[in-house]
GROMACS .gro file of C-alpha atoms in nm:
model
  298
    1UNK     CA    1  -6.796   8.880   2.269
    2UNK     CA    2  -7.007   8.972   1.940
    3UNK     CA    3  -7.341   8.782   1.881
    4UNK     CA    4  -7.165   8.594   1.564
    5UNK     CA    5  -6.880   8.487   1.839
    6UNK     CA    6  -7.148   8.362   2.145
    7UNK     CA    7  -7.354   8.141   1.881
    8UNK     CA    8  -7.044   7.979   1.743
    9UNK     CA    9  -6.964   7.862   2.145
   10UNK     CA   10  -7.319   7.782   2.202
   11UNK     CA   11  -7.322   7.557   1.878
   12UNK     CA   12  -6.967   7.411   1.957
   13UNK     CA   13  -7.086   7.352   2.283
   14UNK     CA   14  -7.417   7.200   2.181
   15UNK     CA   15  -7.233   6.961   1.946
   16UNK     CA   16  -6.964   6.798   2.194
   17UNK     CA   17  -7.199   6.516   2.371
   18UNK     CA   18  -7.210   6.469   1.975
   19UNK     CA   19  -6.903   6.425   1.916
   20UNK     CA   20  -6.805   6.224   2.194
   21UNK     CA   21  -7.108   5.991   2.099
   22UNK     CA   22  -6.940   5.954   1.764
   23UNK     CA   23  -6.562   5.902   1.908
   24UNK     CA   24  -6.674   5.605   2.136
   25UNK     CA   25  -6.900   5.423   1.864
   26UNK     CA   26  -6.585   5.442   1.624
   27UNK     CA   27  -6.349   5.318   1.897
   28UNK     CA   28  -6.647   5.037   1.921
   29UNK     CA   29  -6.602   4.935   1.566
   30UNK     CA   30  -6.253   4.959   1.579
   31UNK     CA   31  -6.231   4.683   1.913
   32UNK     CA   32  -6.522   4.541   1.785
   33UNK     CA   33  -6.699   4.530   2.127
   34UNK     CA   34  -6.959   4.293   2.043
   35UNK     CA   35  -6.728   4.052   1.884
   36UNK     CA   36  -6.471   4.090   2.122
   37UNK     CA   37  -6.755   4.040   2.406
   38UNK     CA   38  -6.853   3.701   2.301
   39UNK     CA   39  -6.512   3.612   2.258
   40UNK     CA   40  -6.447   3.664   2.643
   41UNK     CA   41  -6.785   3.543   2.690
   42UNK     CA   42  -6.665   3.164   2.521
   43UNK     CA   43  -6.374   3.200   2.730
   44UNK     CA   44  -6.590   3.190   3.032
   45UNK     CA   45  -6.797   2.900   2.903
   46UNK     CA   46  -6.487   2.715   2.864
   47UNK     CA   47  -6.404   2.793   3.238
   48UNK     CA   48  -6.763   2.682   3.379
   49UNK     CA   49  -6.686   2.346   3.178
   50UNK     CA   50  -6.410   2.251   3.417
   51UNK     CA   51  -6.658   2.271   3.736
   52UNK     CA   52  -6.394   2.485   3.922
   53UNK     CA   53  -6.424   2.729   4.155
   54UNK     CA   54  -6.428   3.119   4.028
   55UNK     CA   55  -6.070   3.281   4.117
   56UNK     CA   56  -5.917   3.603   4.108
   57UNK     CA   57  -5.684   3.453   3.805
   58UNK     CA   58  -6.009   3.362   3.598
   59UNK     CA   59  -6.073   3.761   3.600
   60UNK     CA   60  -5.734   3.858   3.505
   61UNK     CA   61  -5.721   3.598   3.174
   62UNK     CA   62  -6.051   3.712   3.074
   63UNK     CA   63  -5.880   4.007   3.070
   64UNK     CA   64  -5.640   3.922   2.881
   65UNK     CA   65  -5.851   3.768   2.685
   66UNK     CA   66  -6.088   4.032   2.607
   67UNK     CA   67  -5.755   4.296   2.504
   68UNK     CA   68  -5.627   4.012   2.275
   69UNK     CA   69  -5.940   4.002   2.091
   70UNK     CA   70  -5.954   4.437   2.090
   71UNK     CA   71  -5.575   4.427   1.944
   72UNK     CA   72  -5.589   4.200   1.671
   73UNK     CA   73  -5.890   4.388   1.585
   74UNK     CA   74  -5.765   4.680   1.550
   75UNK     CA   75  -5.458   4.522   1.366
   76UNK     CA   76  -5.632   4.363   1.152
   77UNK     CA   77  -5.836   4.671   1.069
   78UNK     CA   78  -5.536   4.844   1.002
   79UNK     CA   79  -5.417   4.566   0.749
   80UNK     CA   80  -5.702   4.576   0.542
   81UNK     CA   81  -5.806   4.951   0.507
   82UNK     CA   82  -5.757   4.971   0.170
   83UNK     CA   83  -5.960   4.640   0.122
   84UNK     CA   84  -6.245   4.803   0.349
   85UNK     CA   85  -6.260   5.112   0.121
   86UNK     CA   86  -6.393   4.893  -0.162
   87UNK     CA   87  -6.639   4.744   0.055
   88UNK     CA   88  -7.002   4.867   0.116
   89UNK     CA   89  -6.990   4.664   0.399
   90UNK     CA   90  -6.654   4.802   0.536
   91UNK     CA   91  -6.586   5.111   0.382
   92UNK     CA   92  -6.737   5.308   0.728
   93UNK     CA   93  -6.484   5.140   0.917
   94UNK     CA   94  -6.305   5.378   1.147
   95UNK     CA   95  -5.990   5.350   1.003
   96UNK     CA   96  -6.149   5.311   0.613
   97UNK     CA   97  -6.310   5.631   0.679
   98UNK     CA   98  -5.996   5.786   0.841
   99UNK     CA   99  -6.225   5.872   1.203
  100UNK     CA  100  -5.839   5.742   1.385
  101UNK     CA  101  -5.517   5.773   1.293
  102UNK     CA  102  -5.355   5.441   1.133
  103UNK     CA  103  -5.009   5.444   1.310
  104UNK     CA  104  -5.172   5.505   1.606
  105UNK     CA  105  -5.415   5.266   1.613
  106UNK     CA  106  -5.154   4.995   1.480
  107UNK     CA  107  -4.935   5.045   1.779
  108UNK     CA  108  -5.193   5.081   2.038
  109UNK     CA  109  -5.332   4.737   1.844
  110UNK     CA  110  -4.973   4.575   1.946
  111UNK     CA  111  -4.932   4.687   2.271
  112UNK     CA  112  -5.246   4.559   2.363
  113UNK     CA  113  -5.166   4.204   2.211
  114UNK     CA  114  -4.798   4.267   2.394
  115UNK     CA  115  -5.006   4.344   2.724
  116UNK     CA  116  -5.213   4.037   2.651
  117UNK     CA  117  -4.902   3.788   2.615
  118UNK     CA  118  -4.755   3.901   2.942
  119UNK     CA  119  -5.027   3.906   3.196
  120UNK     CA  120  -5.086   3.496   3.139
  121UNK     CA  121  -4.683   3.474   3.243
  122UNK     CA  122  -4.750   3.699   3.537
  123UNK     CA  123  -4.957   3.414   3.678
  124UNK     CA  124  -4.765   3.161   3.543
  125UNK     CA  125  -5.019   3.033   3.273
  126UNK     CA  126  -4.761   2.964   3.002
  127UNK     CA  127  -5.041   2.806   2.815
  128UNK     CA  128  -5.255   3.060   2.833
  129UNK     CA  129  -4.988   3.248   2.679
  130UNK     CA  130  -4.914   3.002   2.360
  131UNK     CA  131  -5.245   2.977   2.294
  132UNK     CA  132  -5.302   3.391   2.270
  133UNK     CA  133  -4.987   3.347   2.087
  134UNK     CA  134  -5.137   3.067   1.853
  135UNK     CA  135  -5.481   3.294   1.772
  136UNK     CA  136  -5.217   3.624   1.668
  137UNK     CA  137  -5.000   3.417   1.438
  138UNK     CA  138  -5.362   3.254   1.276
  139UNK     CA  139  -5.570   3.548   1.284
  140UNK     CA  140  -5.303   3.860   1.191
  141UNK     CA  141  -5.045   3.694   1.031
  142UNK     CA  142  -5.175   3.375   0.861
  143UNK     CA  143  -5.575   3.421   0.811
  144UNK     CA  144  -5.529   3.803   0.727
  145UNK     CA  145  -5.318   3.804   0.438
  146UNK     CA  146  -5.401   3.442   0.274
  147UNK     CA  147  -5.806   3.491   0.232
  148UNK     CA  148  -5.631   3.753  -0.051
  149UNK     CA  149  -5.522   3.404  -0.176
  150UNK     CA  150  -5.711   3.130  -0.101
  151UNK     CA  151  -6.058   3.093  -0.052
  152UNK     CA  152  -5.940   2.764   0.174
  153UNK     CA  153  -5.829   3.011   0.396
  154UNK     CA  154  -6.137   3.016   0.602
  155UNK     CA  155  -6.016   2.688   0.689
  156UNK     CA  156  -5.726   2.796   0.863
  157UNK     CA  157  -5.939   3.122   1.005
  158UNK     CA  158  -6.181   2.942   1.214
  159UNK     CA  159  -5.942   2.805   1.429
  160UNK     CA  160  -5.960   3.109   1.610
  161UNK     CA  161  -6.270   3.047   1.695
  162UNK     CA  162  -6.193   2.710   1.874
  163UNK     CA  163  -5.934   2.926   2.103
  164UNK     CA  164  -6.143   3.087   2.323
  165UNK     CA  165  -6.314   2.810   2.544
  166UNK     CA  166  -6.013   2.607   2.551
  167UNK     CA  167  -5.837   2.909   2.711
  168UNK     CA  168  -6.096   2.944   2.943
  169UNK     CA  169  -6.061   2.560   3.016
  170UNK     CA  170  -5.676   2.621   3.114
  171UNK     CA  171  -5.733   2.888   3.347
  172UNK     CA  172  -5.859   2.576   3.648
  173UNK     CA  173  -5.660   2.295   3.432
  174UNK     CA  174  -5.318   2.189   3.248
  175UNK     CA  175  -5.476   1.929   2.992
  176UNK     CA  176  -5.706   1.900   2.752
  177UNK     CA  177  -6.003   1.637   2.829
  178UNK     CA  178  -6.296   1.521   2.573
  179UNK     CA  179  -6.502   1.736   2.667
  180UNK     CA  180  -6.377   2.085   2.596
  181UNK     CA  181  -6.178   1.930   2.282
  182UNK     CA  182  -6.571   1.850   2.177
  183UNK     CA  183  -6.660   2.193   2.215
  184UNK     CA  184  -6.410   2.328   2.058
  185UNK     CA  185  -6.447   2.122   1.719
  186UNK     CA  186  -6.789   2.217   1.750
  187UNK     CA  187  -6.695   2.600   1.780
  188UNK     CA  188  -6.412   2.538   1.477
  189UNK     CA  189  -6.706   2.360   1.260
  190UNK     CA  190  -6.963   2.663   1.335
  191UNK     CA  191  -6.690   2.930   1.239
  192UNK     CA  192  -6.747   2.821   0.901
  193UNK     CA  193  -7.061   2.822   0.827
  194UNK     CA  194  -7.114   3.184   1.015
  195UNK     CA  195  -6.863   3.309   0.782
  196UNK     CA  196  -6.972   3.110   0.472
  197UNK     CA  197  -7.311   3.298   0.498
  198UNK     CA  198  -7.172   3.592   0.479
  199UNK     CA  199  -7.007   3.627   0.201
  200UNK     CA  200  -7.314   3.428   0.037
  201UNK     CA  201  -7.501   3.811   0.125
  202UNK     CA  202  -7.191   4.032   0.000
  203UNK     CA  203  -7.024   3.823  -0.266
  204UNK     CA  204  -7.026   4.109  -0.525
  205UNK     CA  205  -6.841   4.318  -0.242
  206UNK     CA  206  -6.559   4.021  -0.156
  207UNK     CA  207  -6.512   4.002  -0.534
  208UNK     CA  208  -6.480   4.366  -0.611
  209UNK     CA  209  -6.209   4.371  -0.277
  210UNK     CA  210  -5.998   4.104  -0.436
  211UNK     CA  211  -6.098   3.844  -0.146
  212UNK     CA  212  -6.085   3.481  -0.263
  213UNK     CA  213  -6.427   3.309  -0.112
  214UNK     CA  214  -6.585   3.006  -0.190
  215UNK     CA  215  -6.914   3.114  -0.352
  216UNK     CA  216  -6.687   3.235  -0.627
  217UNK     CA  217  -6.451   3.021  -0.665
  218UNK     CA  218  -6.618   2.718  -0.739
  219UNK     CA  219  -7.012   2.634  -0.973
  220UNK     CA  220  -7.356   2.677  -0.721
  221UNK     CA  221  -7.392   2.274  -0.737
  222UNK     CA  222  -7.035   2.256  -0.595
  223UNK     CA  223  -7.113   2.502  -0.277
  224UNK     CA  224  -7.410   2.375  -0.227
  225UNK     CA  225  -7.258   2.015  -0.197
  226UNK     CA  226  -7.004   2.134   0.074
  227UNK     CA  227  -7.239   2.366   0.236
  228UNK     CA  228  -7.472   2.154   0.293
  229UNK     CA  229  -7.201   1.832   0.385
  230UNK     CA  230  -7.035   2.025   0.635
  231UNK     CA  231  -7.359   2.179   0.793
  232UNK     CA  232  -7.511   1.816   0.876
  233UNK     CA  233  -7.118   1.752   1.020
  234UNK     CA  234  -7.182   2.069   1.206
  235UNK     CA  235  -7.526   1.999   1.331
  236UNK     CA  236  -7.414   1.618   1.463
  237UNK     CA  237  -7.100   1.781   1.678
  238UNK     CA  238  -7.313   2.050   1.779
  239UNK     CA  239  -7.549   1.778   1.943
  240UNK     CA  240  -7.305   1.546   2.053
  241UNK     CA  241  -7.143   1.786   2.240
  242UNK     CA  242  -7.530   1.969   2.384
  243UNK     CA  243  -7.585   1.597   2.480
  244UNK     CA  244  -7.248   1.531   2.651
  245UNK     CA  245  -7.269   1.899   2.802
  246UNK     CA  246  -7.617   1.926   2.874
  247UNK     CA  247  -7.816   1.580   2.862
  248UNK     CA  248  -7.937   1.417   3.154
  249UNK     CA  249  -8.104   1.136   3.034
  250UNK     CA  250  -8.258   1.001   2.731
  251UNK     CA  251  -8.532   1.269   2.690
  252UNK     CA  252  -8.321   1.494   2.705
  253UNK     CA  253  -8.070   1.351   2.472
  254UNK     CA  254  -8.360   1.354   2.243
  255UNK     CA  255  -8.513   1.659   2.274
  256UNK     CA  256  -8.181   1.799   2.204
  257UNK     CA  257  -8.173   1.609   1.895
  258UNK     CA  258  -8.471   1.701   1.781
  259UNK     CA  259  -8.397   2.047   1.831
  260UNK     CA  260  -8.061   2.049   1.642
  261UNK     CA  261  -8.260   1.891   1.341
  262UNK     CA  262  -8.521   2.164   1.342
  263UNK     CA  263  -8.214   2.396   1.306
  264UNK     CA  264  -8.045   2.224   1.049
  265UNK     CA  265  -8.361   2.211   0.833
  266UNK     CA  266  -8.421   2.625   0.941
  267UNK     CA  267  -8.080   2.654   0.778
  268UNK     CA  268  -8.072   2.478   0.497
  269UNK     CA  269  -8.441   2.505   0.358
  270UNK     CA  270  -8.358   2.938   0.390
  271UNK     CA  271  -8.254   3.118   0.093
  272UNK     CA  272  -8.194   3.427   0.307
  273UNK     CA  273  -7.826   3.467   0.388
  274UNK     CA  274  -7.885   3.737   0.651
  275UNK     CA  275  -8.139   3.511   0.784
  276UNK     CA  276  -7.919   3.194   0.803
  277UNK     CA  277  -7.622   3.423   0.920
  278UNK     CA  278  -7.838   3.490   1.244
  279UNK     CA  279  -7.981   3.128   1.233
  280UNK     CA  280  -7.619   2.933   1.277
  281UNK     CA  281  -7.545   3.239   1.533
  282UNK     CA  282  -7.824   3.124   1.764
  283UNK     CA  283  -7.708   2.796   1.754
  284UNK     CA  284  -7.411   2.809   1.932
  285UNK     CA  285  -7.521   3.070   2.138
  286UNK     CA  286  -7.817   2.856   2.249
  287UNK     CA  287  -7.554   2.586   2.384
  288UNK     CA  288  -7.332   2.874   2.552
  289UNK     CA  289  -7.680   3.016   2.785
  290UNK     CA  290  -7.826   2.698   2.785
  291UNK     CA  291  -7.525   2.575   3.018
  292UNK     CA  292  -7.495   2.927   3.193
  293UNK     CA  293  -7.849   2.876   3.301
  294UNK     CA  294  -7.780   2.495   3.393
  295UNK     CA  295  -7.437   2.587   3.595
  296UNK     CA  296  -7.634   2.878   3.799
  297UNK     CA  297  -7.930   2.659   3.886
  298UNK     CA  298  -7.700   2.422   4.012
   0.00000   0.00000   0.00000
């Protein structure tokens, strides 16, 4: 082997941790780990709610759960990669910037939603099942191609996010009490906010995409008005259900209040969407540890 020859396999070599760096933080992207994380994550929170015991069949639908949320990820990906390319945002998107191939992550997207529709049945948790069933039909084949539309879609969008905890609730139950139909408004209300923000910070992108969003569809005094309407409707679920979740007696019932005021102000005084974004984040993360912590101690 010629000198030209051994630094070529020296440099390939030197390169492949590289490259396999690179491969696993597009496949990342493409399951969206961290969303799909807190997705399983609400799940669980919905499962600590119904004060039963931890079972082999909790582990298996946060399974489930957790290869839902990488599928219609990477389906949805694949139904918007033209959309992406427009996007500053989007456009380095693993399947905008052409880092997979689109049939193949399409088909690998439905067999893990397939996979994820089947192993609820295998335990005989048919509403496990219909409600991973409800959050594809929303999410890929309602949400996805209507916010082209509609900027109401978002409406429709954020049930998703209610789905998670109550799925979690039906892994120890088979109905639906107050309490876990409380936190799952309260999840539904926050989804819009979280997603109202953001196109507040890329509005010139959604525009240039052809996405219909609120910010411009309608004059600044009009958003405002129902930004700020359904925040306070946000903020008074959000401690309704800390208080019904979390309070154990009036102090506490008031220091919660207090707290989800001083949020609502932090929100709504900030002109920063990126700011806000991470603001009405930490808010319903907050209640998620808060309980995590109380459940443990107890």
């Amino acid at each position: 082997m010629n000198k030209s020859k051994q630094l070529q396999s020296i440099s390939s070599h030197s390169n492949r941790p590289q490259k396999i760096s690179e491969v696993l933080l597009n496949t990342f992207k493409l399951i969206r780990l961290n969303i799909s994380l807190m997705v399983t994550i609400s799940a669980y929170f919905g499962f600590l709610l119904s004060d039963k015991k931890h079972t082999p069949q909790l582990f298996i639908v946060l399974f489930a759960v957790m290869i839902h949320s990488f599928g219609t990820s990477m389906l949805n990906q694949y139904q918007e990669i033209e959309f992406d390319k427009k996007m500053e945002r989007t456009k380095n998107r693993p399947l905008a910037k052409s880092m997979f191939n689109p049939k193949s992550a399409l088909y690998l997207g439905i067999i893990l939603i397939l996979l994820s529709f089947i192993i609820p049945l295998t335990i005989n948790k048919k509403f496990i099942f219909l409600m991973l069933l409800d959050n594809f039909i929303i999410y890929n084949c309602i949400y996805t191609p209507l916010k082209k539309k509609t900027s109401f879609a978002l409406l429709i969008g954020s049930i998703c996010g209610a789905i998670p905890p109550v799925i979690g609730w039906l892994v120890g139950n088979d109905y639906l009490s107050l309490k876990i139909l409380l936190v799952a408004t309260a999840f539904y209300m926050w989804q819009v906010p979280h997603f109202l923000f953001l196109t507040e910070k890329y509005k010139n992108e959604y525009k240039k995409a052809g996405f219909r969003i609120l910010i411009n569809e309608t004059s600044a005094k009009k958003y405002n008005i129902i930004l700020t309407t359904w925040l306070i409707s946000y903020f008074l679920v959000l401690a309704n259900t800390a208080i019904i979740i979390l309070g154990q007696g009036i102090l506490s019932d008031i220091l919660i209040s207090l707290e989800t005021i001083l949020i609502l102000m932090l929100v709504i005084q900030n002109n920063n969407p990126a700011q806000k974004f991470r603001i009405i984040n930490i808010s319903i993360m907050v209640l998620i540890i808060f309980y995590i912590i109380k459940t443990i101690a107890l």
